[in-house]
Coordinates of C-alpha atoms in Angstrom, one line a residue:
Chain A
M280 CA -4.3 -18.0 -51.8
K281 CA -1.7 -15.3 -52.3
N282 CA 1.6 -15.2 -50.6
N283 CA 1.4 -13.8 -47.1
Q284 CA 4.7 -12.2 -47.4
S285 CA 3.3 -9.5 -49.5
L286 CA 0.9 -8.5 -46.7
G287 CA 0.7 -4.7 -46.5
F288 CA 2.9 -4.4 -49.6
E289 CA 0.2 -2.7 -51.7
A290 CA -0.5 -0.4 -48.8
V291 CA 3.1 0.6 -48.4
K292 CA 3.4 1.2 -52.2
K293 CA 0.3 3.3 -52.2
K294 CA 0.4 5.2 -48.9
G295 CA 4.0 5.2 -48.0
W296 CA 5.7 3.1 -45.3
F297 CA 4.7 5.4 -42.4
S298 CA 1.1 5.6 -43.3
A299 CA 0.9 1.9 -43.8
N300 CA 2.3 1.3 -40.3
R301 CA 1.2 4.3 -38.2
F302 CA -1.2 2.5 -35.9
L303 CA 1.3 -0.2 -35.3
I304 CA 4.1 2.3 -34.6
L305 CA 1.7 4.2 -32.3
R306 CA 0.7 1.1 -30.6
R307 CA 4.3 0.0 -30.0
I308 CA 5.2 3.5 -28.7
V309 CA 2.3 3.4 -26.2
Q310 CA 3.2 -0.2 -25.1
V311 CA 6.8 0.6 -24.6
T312 CA 6.2 3.9 -22.9
I313 CA 3.9 2.3 -20.4
L314 CA 6.5 -0.4 -19.7
T315 CA 9.1 2.3 -19.4
L316 CA 7.1 4.4 -17.0
F317 CA 6.6 1.4 -14.7
L318 CA 10.2 0.3 -14.9
L319 CA 11.5 3.8 -14.3
G320 CA 10.6 3.5 -10.6
P321 CA 12.4 0.3 -9.6
L322 CA 15.3 0.9 -12.0
A323 CA 16.0 4.6 -11.9
G324 CA 14.1 5.8 -8.8
I325 CA 11.8 8.0 -10.9
W326 CA 8.4 7.2 -9.4
I327 CA 5.9 8.4 -12.0
I328 CA 3.8 5.3 -11.7
Q329 CA 4.1 2.6 -9.0
G330 CA 2.8 -0.9 -8.9
N331 CA 1.9 -2.9 -12.0
L332 CA -1.0 -3.4 -14.3
S333 CA -3.0 -5.3 -11.5
S334 CA -3.0 -2.1 -9.5
S335 CA -1.0 1.1 -9.6
L336 CA -0.7 4.6 -8.3
L337 CA -0.1 7.4 -10.8
L338 CA 2.1 10.2 -9.4
G339 CA 1.2 9.0 -5.9
V340 CA -2.4 10.2 -6.3
V341 CA -4.5 8.5 -9.0
P342 CA -5.3 4.8 -8.3
F343 CA -5.8 2.2 -11.1
T344 CA -7.0 -1.3 -10.3
D345 CA -7.6 -4.0 -12.8
P346 CA -11.4 -4.7 -12.5
F347 CA -10.8 -8.2 -13.7
I348 CA -8.6 -9.1 -10.7
L349 CA -10.7 -7.1 -8.3
L350 CA -13.7 -9.1 -9.3
Q351 CA -11.7 -12.4 -8.7
S352 CA -10.8 -11.0 -5.3
M353 CA -14.4 -10.3 -4.5
A354 CA -15.5 -13.7 -5.7
S355 CA -13.0 -15.3 -3.3
G356 CA -14.6 -13.4 -0.5
H357 CA -12.7 -10.2 0.1
L358 CA -14.3 -6.7 0.1
P359 CA -11.6 -4.3 -1.1
L360 CA -10.9 -0.9 0.3
F361 CA -12.3 2.2 -1.3
Q362 CA -9.1 2.9 -3.1
G363 CA -9.3 -0.4 -4.9
F364 CA -12.8 0.2 -6.0
L365 CA -12.0 3.7 -7.1
G366 CA -9.1 2.4 -9.2
A367 CA -11.3 -0.3 -10.8
L368 CA -14.0 2.2 -11.5
I369 CA -11.5 4.5 -13.3
V370 CA -10.1 1.7 -15.3
A371 CA -13.5 0.3 -16.2
L372 CA -14.8 3.8 -17.3
F373 CA -11.7 4.4 -19.4
Y374 CA -12.0 1.1 -21.3
G375 CA -15.7 1.4 -21.4
L376 CA -15.1 4.6 -23.4
V377 CA -12.2 3.7 -25.7
G378 CA -13.0 0.0 -26.1
G379 CA -12.4 -2.7 -23.6
R380 CA -9.9 -4.7 -25.7
V381 CA -7.8 -1.6 -26.2
F382 CA -6.1 -3.1 -23.1
C383 CA -5.2 -6.1 -25.2
S384 CA -3.6 -4.4 -28.1
W385 CA -2.4 -1.1 -26.6
I386 CA -1.4 -1.9 -23.0
C387 CA -1.0 -5.6 -22.4
P388 CA 2.7 -6.6 -22.7
V389 CA 1.8 -10.2 -23.7
N390 CA 0.6 -8.6 -26.9
L391 CA 4.3 -7.9 -27.9
L392 CA 4.9 -11.6 -27.5
T393 CA 1.8 -12.9 -29.4
D394 CA 2.2 -10.3 -32.1
A395 CA 5.7 -11.5 -32.6
A396 CA 4.4 -15.1 -32.8
A397 CA 1.8 -14.0 -35.3
W398 CA 4.4 -12.2 -37.4
C399 CA 6.7 -15.2 -37.4
R400 CA 3.7 -17.3 -38.4
R401 CA 2.9 -15.1 -41.4
K402 CA 6.6 -15.0 -42.4
L403 CA 6.9 -18.8 -42.2
N404 CA 3.6 -19.2 -44.2
L405 CA 2.2 -21.5 -41.6
R406 CA -1.3 -22.7 -42.6
K407 CA -4.3 -21.2 -40.9
E408 CA -6.4 -23.8 -39.3
K409 CA -9.2 -23.7 -36.9
V410 CA -8.1 -25.9 -34.0
I411 CA -10.1 -24.6 -31.1
S412 CA -13.1 -22.4 -30.8
R413 CA -12.8 -18.7 -30.0
Q414 CA -15.6 -19.2 -27.5
W415 CA -13.2 -21.0 -25.2
R416 CA -12.1 -17.8 -23.5
Y417 CA -15.6 -17.2 -22.3
W418 CA -15.7 -20.7 -20.8
I419 CA -12.4 -20.0 -19.1
L420 CA -13.6 -16.6 -17.9
A421 CA -16.6 -18.3 -16.3
M422 CA -14.3 -20.8 -14.6
V423 CA -12.0 -18.0 -13.4
M424 CA -14.9 -16.2 -11.7
I425 CA -16.6 -19.4 -10.4
L426 CA -13.5 -21.2 -9.0
P427 CA -12.7 -18.6 -6.2
L428 CA -16.2 -19.3 -4.8
F429 CA -15.1 -22.8 -3.9
T430 CA -11.3 -22.4 -3.4
G431 CA -11.6 -19.1 -1.5
V432 CA -8.5 -17.8 -3.2
M433 CA -7.8 -16.2 -6.6
S434 CA -7.0 -19.4 -8.4
W435 CA -6.5 -17.9 -11.8
E436 CA -4.0 -15.3 -10.6
L437 CA -1.7 -18.3 -9.5
V438 CA -1.1 -18.9 -13.2
N439 CA -2.4 -15.8 -15.0
P440 CA 0.3 -15.2 -17.6
V441 CA -0.9 -11.7 -18.3
S442 CA -0.5 -10.4 -14.9
A443 CA 2.6 -12.6 -14.3
F444 CA 4.3 -11.2 -17.4
N445 CA 4.1 -7.5 -16.5
R446 CA 4.7 -8.3 -12.9
G447 CA 7.7 -10.3 -13.9
L448 CA 9.1 -7.5 -16.0
F449 CA 9.0 -5.1 -13.0
F450 CA 9.6 -7.4 -10.1
G451 CA 11.5 -10.3 -11.4
M452 CA 10.5 -13.2 -13.6
G453 CA 12.1 -16.3 -12.2
L454 CA 11.1 -19.4 -14.1
G455 CA 8.1 -17.5 -15.5
W456 CA 10.1 -17.2 -18.8
I457 CA 9.1 -20.8 -19.5
L458 CA 5.5 -20.0 -19.4
F459 CA 5.9 -17.1 -21.9
L460 CA 8.0 -19.2 -24.1
M461 CA 5.2 -21.7 -24.1
I462 CA 2.6 -19.0 -25.1
F463 CA 4.9 -17.9 -27.9
L464 CA 5.3 -21.4 -29.2
F465 CA 1.7 -22.2 -28.8
D466 CA 0.8 -19.1 -30.8
L467 CA 3.5 -19.8 -33.4
L468 CA 3.0 -23.6 -33.8
A469 CA -0.3 -24.7 -32.5
V470 CA -3.0 -22.1 -32.9
E471 CA -2.9 -18.8 -34.7
N472 CA -3.6 -16.0 -32.2
G473 CA -4.2 -18.9 -29.8
W474 CA -3.6 -17.2 -26.5
C475 CA -5.1 -13.7 -27.1
G476 CA -7.8 -14.8 -29.5
H477 CA -9.0 -18.1 -28.1
L478 CA -8.0 -18.6 -24.5
C479 CA -7.1 -15.5 -22.5
P480 CA -10.0 -14.9 -20.0
M481 CA -8.8 -11.4 -19.5
G482 CA -9.3 -10.5 -23.1
A483 CA -12.7 -12.1 -22.8
F484 CA -13.5 -10.0 -19.8
Y485 CA -12.5 -6.8 -21.5
S486 CA -14.4 -7.7 -24.6
L487 CA -17.5 -7.6 -22.4
I488 CA -16.6 -4.1 -21.3
N489 CA -16.4 -3.3 -25.1
R490 CA -20.1 -3.1 -25.3
T491 CA -20.2 0.6 -24.3
S492 CA -17.2 1.6 -26.3
L493 CA -17.4 4.9 -28.2
I494 CA -14.5 4.3 -30.6
K495 CA -14.8 1.6 -33.2
V496 CA -13.3 0.6 -36.5
S497 CA -15.6 1.1 -39.5
A498 CA -15.2 -0.2 -43.1
V499 CA -16.6 3.1 -44.3
K500 CA -15.4 2.8 -47.9
R501 CA -16.1 -0.9 -48.3
E502 CA -17.2 -0.4 -51.9
Q503 CA -13.5 0.3 -52.7
C504 CA -12.4 -3.1 -51.3
T505 CA -10.4 -5.1 -53.8
D506 CA -10.7 -8.4 -52.0
C507 CA -7.0 -8.6 -51.3
S508 CA -7.8 -10.0 -47.8
D509 CA -4.8 -8.2 -46.2
C510 CA -7.0 -7.1 -43.4
F511 CA -8.2 -10.6 -42.8
D512 CA -4.6 -11.9 -42.7
V513 CA -3.5 -9.2 -40.3
C514 CA -6.5 -9.0 -37.9
P515 CA -6.1 -11.0 -34.7
E516 CA -9.9 -11.7 -34.8
P517 CA -10.5 -11.9 -38.5
E518 CA -14.0 -13.4 -38.3
I519 CA -15.3 -10.0 -37.0
L520 CA -14.4 -8.3 -40.4
K521 CA -16.6 -10.5 -42.6
G522 CA -19.8 -8.6 -41.8
P523 CA -18.7 -5.1 -42.0
V524 CA -16.6 -5.6 -45.2
Y525 CA -18.8 -8.0 -47.2
G526 CA -22.1 -7.5 -45.4
K527 CA -23.6 -4.8 -47.6
K528 CA -26.0 -7.1 -49.4
H529 CA -27.1 -8.6 -46.0
D530 CA -27.7 -5.1 -44.7
I531 CA -24.9 -5.4 -42.2
G532 CA -23.5 -1.9 -41.3
P533 CA -19.8 -1.1 -41.9
L534 CA -19.1 -0.6 -38.2
V535 CA -17.0 -3.4 -36.6
K536 CA -19.4 -4.0 -33.7
D537 CA -18.1 -7.3 -32.5
L538 CA -16.9 -7.2 -28.9
T539 CA -13.7 -8.9 -29.6
C540 CA -12.2 -6.1 -31.7
T541 CA -9.2 -4.7 -30.0
N542 CA -9.1 -1.4 -31.9
C543 CA -5.5 -2.1 -32.8
G544 CA -6.0 -0.3 -36.1
R545 CA -3.9 -2.8 -38.0
C546 CA -6.7 -3.2 -40.7
V547 CA -6.6 0.6 -41.2
D548 CA -2.8 0.3 -41.7
V549 CA -2.6 -2.5 -44.2
C550 CA -5.6 -1.5 -46.4
A551 CA -4.2 0.0 -49.6
E552 CA -7.7 1.4 -50.5
N553 CA -8.3 3.1 -47.2
V554 CA -11.5 1.1 -46.6
F555 CA -11.2 1.3 -42.8
E556 CA -11.3 4.2 -40.5
I557 CA -11.3 4.5 -36.7
T558 CA -14.5 6.3 -35.9
T559 CA -16.4 7.4 -32.8
V560 CA -19.8 6.0 -32.4
L561 CA -21.4 9.2 -31.5
S562 CA -20.2 11.3 -34.4
G563 CA -20.8 8.6 -37.0
K564 CA -18.3 9.4 -39.7
N565 CA -16.1 11.9 -37.9
S566 CA -12.9 9.9 -38.2
L567 CA -10.3 9.9 -35.5
A568 CA -7.9 8.2 -37.8
K569 CA -7.6 11.3 -39.9
G570 CA -6.3 13.2 -36.9
G571 CA -3.9 10.3 -36.4
E572 CA -4.5 10.3 -32.7
I573 CA -6.0 7.8 -30.5
K574 CA -5.2 7.5 -26.8
Chain B
M91 CA -18.9 -21.0 -43.4
S92 CA -18.9 -19.1 -46.8
K93 CA -20.9 -22.0 -48.4
R94 CA -23.8 -21.6 -46.0
P95 CA -25.5 -18.2 -46.3
Q96 CA -26.7 -18.4 -42.6
R97 CA -24.4 -19.0 -39.7
K98 CA -27.0 -20.8 -37.9
V99 CA -25.7 -23.5 -35.4
T100 CA -27.7 -26.6 -35.3
R101 CA -28.7 -28.1 -31.9
R102 CA -26.2 -30.9 -32.4
Q103 CA -23.4 -28.5 -33.0
F104 CA -24.3 -26.4 -30.2
L105 CA -24.3 -29.3 -27.8
V106 CA -21.0 -30.6 -29.1
N107 CA -19.3 -27.3 -28.8
T108 CA -20.7 -26.6 -25.4
S109 CA -19.7 -29.9 -24.0
K110 CA -16.2 -29.6 -25.6
G111 CA -15.7 -26.2 -23.9
A112 CA -17.2 -27.3 -20.6
C113 CA -15.0 -30.4 -20.4
G114 CA -11.8 -28.7 -21.5
V115 CA -12.3 -25.9 -19.1
G116 CA -13.4 -28.4 -16.4
F117 CA -10.1 -30.2 -16.6
M118 CA -8.3 -26.9 -16.4
G119 CA -10.4 -25.8 -13.4
M120 CA -9.7 -29.0 -11.6
G121 CA -5.9 -28.6 -12.0
L122 CA -6.2 -25.0 -10.9
A123 CA -8.3 -25.9 -7.8
G124 CA -5.7 -28.4 -6.8
Y125 CA -3.0 -25.8 -7.2
S126 CA -5.0 -23.3 -5.2
N127 CA -5.2 -25.8 -2.3
Q128 CA -1.4 -26.2 -2.4
S129 CA -0.7 -22.6 -2.6
Q130 CA -2.4 -22.1 0.8
S131 CA 0.3 -24.1 2.5
A132 CA 3.1 -22.0 1.5
N133 CA 6.8 -22.3 2.5
P134 CA 6.8 -21.5 6.3
Q135 CA 9.9 -19.4 5.9
M136 CA 8.2 -17.0 3.5
L137 CA 6.7 -14.4 5.8
R138 CA 4.0 -11.9 5.0
P139 CA 4.5 -8.2 5.5
P140 CA 3.2 -6.5 8.6
G141 CA -0.6 -6.4 9.0
A142 CA -1.2 -9.3 6.5
L143 CA -4.6 -11.0 7.0
P144 CA -4.6 -14.6 7.8
E145 CA -3.2 -16.6 4.9
A146 CA -6.4 -17.7 3.1
D147 CA -8.0 -14.2 3.5
F148 CA -4.7 -12.6 2.4
Q149 CA -4.7 -14.6 -0.7
S150 CA -8.2 -13.5 -1.6
A151 CA -7.5 -9.9 -0.8
C152 CA -4.0 -9.4 -2.3
I153 CA -4.1 -8.4 -6.0
R154 CA -0.5 -8.8 -6.5
C155 CA 0.3 -5.2 -7.5
G156 CA 3.6 -4.9 -5.7
L157 CA 2.8 -1.5 -4.3
C158 CA 3.9 -2.7 -0.9
V159 CA 7.2 -4.0 -2.4
E160 CA 7.9 -0.6 -3.9
A161 CA 6.9 1.2 -0.8
C162 CA 9.3 -0.7 1.4
P163 CA 12.3 1.7 2.0
Y164 CA 14.6 -1.2 2.7
D165 CA 13.6 -3.3 -0.3
M166 CA 13.2 -6.4 1.8
L167 CA 9.8 -7.4 0.3
K168 CA 9.7 -9.7 -2.8
L169 CA 6.8 -10.9 -4.9
G170 CA 6.4 -14.6 -5.3
R171 CA 7.3 -15.7 -8.9
L172 CA 5.7 -18.3 -10.9
F173 CA 6.4 -21.8 -9.7
Q174 CA 7.8 -20.6 -6.4
P175 CA 6.3 -22.3 -3.3
I176 CA 4.1 -19.3 -2.5
A177 CA 1.0 -17.9 -4.1
T178 CA 2.2 -16.3 -7.4
G179 CA 2.7 -12.6 -7.1
T180 CA 2.1 -12.3 -3.4
P181 CA 4.6 -10.4 -1.2
Y182 CA 6.9 -12.1 1.3
F183 CA 10.2 -11.6 3.1
L184 CA 12.9 -14.0 4.2
A185 CA 13.8 -13.3 7.8
R186 CA 17.3 -14.9 7.4
T187 CA 18.4 -12.4 4.7
D188 CA 16.0 -9.5 4.7
P189 CA 14.2 -9.1 8.0
C190 CA 11.5 -6.4 8.5
E191 CA 13.0 -3.1 9.8
M192 CA 9.8 -2.2 11.5
C193 CA 9.2 1.4 10.1
E194 CA 7.0 3.4 12.4
D195 CA 4.8 4.7 9.6
I196 CA 4.4 1.1 8.1
P197 CA 4.6 2.3 4.4
C198 CA 3.9 -1.1 3.0
K199 CA 0.6 -1.3 4.8
A200 CA -0.3 2.3 3.8
A201 CA 0.4 1.5 0.1
C202 CA -2.0 -1.5 0.0
P203 CA -5.0 -0.6 -2.1
T204 CA -7.2 -3.6 -1.0
G205 CA -6.7 -4.0 2.6
A206 CA -4.8 -7.3 2.3
L207 CA -2.4 -5.5 4.7
D208 CA -4.8 -4.5 7.5
P209 CA -5.3 -0.7 7.5
E210 CA -6.2 -0.9 11.2
L211 CA -2.6 -1.6 12.1
N212 CA -1.2 1.6 13.4
N213 CA 1.5 0.5 15.7
I214 CA 4.2 -1.6 14.1
D215 CA 4.8 -3.3 17.5
D216 CA 1.3 -4.8 17.1
A217 CA 2.3 -6.5 13.8
R218 CA 2.4 -10.3 13.9
M219 CA 4.3 -11.4 10.9
G220 CA 5.4 -14.6 12.6
L221 CA 6.8 -15.8 15.8
A222 CA 10.5 -16.4 16.6
V223 CA 11.0 -19.9 17.9
L224 CA 14.4 -21.1 19.3
I225 CA 14.0 -24.3 17.3
D226 CA 17.4 -25.9 17.6
Q227 CA 18.3 -26.1 21.2
E228 CA 21.1 -28.6 20.4
N229 CA 23.1 -26.0 18.4
C230 CA 22.2 -22.7 20.1
L231 CA 25.3 -21.4 21.7
N232 CA 23.5 -20.0 24.7
F233 CA 22.0 -23.5 25.5
Q234 CA 25.5 -24.8 25.7
G235 CA 26.3 -22.2 28.4
L236 CA 28.1 -19.7 26.1
R237 CA 27.1 -16.0 26.2
C238 CA 26.3 -15.5 22.5
D239 CA 23.1 -13.5 23.3
V240 CA 23.0 -12.1 19.7
C241 CA 19.3 -12.7 19.1
Y242 CA 18.5 -11.1 22.4
R243 CA 20.6 -8.1 21.6
V244 CA 19.3 -7.4 18.2
C245 CA 15.6 -7.7 19.2
P246 CA 13.8 -4.3 18.6
L247 CA 11.9 -5.2 21.7
I248 CA 14.8 -6.4 23.8
D249 CA 13.9 -7.6 27.3
E250 CA 10.2 -7.7 26.3
A251 CA 9.9 -10.0 23.3
I252 CA 13.1 -11.9 24.1
T253 CA 14.5 -12.2 27.6
L254 CA 17.3 -14.2 28.9
E255 CA 16.2 -16.8 31.5
M256 CA 18.9 -18.0 33.9
H257 CA 18.9 -21.8 34.5
R258 CA 21.3 -24.2 36.0
N259 CA 24.0 -25.5 33.6
T260 CA 23.6 -29.3 34.2
R261 CA 26.7 -30.1 32.0
T262 CA 29.2 -28.4 34.4
G263 CA 27.0 -28.5 37.4
H264 CA 28.2 -25.1 38.7
H265 CA 27.6 -22.7 35.9
A266 CA 24.5 -21.0 34.5
V267 CA 22.9 -21.0 31.1
F268 CA 21.1 -18.0 29.8
I269 CA 18.3 -19.2 27.6
P270 CA 16.9 -16.7 25.1
T271 CA 13.2 -16.9 25.6
V272 CA 10.6 -15.5 23.2
H273 CA 7.4 -14.2 24.5
S274 CA 4.7 -14.7 22.0
D275 CA 2.4 -11.9 23.2
L276 CA 5.1 -9.4 22.3
C277 CA 7.1 -10.9 19.4
T278 CA 6.3 -9.1 16.1
G279 CA 8.1 -11.7 13.9
C280 CA 10.3 -9.1 12.3
G281 CA 13.0 -11.7 11.9
K282 CA 16.0 -9.6 13.3
C283 CA 16.9 -12.5 15.6
E284 CA 17.0 -15.1 12.8
E285 CA 19.0 -12.8 10.5
A286 CA 21.5 -12.2 13.4
C287 CA 21.9 -15.8 14.6
V288 CA 25.6 -16.6 14.2
L289 CA 25.2 -20.2 13.3
E290 CA 25.5 -21.5 9.7
E291 CA 21.8 -22.3 9.9
A292 CA 19.9 -20.2 12.3
A293 CA 18.9 -21.9 15.5
I294 CA 16.2 -19.3 16.1
K295 CA 13.6 -19.1 13.3
V296 CA 10.6 -17.0 12.6
L297 CA 7.7 -19.2 11.8
P298 CA 4.1 -18.3 10.9
R299 CA 2.1 -18.0 14.1
T300 CA -0.3 -20.8 12.9
I301 CA 2.6 -23.2 13.0
A302 CA 4.5 -21.8 15.9
K303 CA 1.7 -21.5 18.4
G304 CA -0.1 -24.3 20.2
E305 CA -3.6 -23.7 21.4
L306 CA -5.1 -24.8 24.8
G307 CA -8.2 -27.0 24.7
H308 CA -11.1 -24.7 25.0
H309 CA -12.4 -26.2 28.1
Y310 CA -9.0 -26.0 29.8
R311 CA -8.5 -23.5 32.8
W312 CA -5.4 -22.8 34.7
G313 CA -6.3 -23.4 38.3
W314 CA -4.0 -20.8 39.7
K315 CA -5.3 -18.1 37.4
E316 CA -8.9 -18.9 38.0
K317 CA -8.0 -18.8 41.7
E318 CA -6.4 -15.4 41.4
K319 CA -9.4 -14.1 39.4
A320 CA -11.9 -15.4 42.0
G321 CA -9.9 -14.2 44.9
E322 CA -10.2 -17.6 46.4
S323 CA -10.0 -21.3 45.5
L324 CA -12.9 -22.3 43.4
I325 CA -13.0 -25.8 44.9
D326 CA -13.4 -26.6 48.6
P327 CA -10.1 -26.9 50.5
V328 CA -8.9 -30.5 50.9
L329 CA -11.0 -32.4 53.3
D330 CA -9.3 -33.6 56.4
L331 CA -10.6 -37.1 56.8
P332 CA -10.0 -39.1 59.9
D333 CA -7.0 -41.4 59.5
R334 CA -7.9 -45.0 59.3
V335 CA -5.2 -47.2 60.7
P336 CA -5.5 -51.0 60.7
E337 CA -6.3 -52.3 64.1
V338 CA -3.1 -54.3 64.5
L339 CA -1.0 -51.1 64.2
K340 CA -2.9 -49.2 66.8

């Protein structure tokens, strides 16, 4: 096994630092921009977007509602107003087109935390080990949706760190910091990508929306792969790359079809051989990565 | 995995994995269910914004977006934080420090995207955020015969929701006490009285109506009200029976 500290080194040498980090940079810009837009209201009185990621109002007109939370609300026995439905529909359509887990890697602020943990883990060369199954999140998702039928309240939202984190940033965190420290430490010391890749039911929910996604990563030039395994080391869901990268002899297409792909584009970044591209499903090989834009 | 060409899961493996997941998540669910139960008996001093549905319904309707908090022009609403004694992320206010200013257009209710704050509420005077209760009669200045009257003066519905009722001052024997008296059919629970109470710890407190209100037995009827409704007494007038006096006294 090669030293993890050289991850992406080849790519930087070959493509230049910017090219080898462009999706990462873009992702951070999007994440920080969204946080800033939400914070501008309460901090500076500039109301571009109100609310938080659970539900918000853009420019006082366009409603967004998190379908994951709205479903919990309905499971606990409440029929929301039209505005809530409309918002959820808009959000579900958006993620249905660009990829459900785009939420995870491009929007969700917990990603900043877990990415930092994953980065530290690579720097510290902590061994990869399979401690818990990645299927757990689906079990948890089932629990999250079933529990309200019995308790009559949104039980998961009492502890949901994802909504608590962004809400805390905009409305005050209190002791919530402890929970987020725990998630960071869990990811760092217990399970690699433990929260986002194994437990988070929100990610599980959005991966289900991923089914209809038009934008997907594709290992189009997989014959150029040099087996450096940088993509596997950097990918938050490395198992999903096996088929598309090495599956030629088993007749597995190059498209990363797995629902858990977050379209983060990190594999595109770190590959020195430009094996990966972000493609739209409709146009086949028409790469969006070449244009350098994905929103 | 790489040693086996096929990623087939044996029945045994499947059962083991399934029961692992189910048990682990079951544990988690049990804890969460317990927590959900507790969250429904929130701190009684944390009051819901105007138009809030009954607590259990409110918790299932509120998606914790904070739009009501941002809509409040007086910044008196807060969102419950993790580990606070209220359902995480749901809005509340504390009457003692930040009472409701009772805006006529009810912007918090208008901002709610789910109907957790009842869209049918159009007149803020119809809001029932809680009920003011003069809970500590031993320390209330008016009860001692002083004319503090502050809770009465600040009430947005002065002389309707709170009135001063004159009673005899039994301590001095020849003065009056003016007892601030809350009328539950009109009190909105805005909390102005609790905020204004001059004591270290307020003698008048706004409590959730479920705590503050009693309820008559459903079979109870007030005789005098029934009499008024019927226009006459519902039972026969008292019978005038012949007096029976012992013989010796006759």
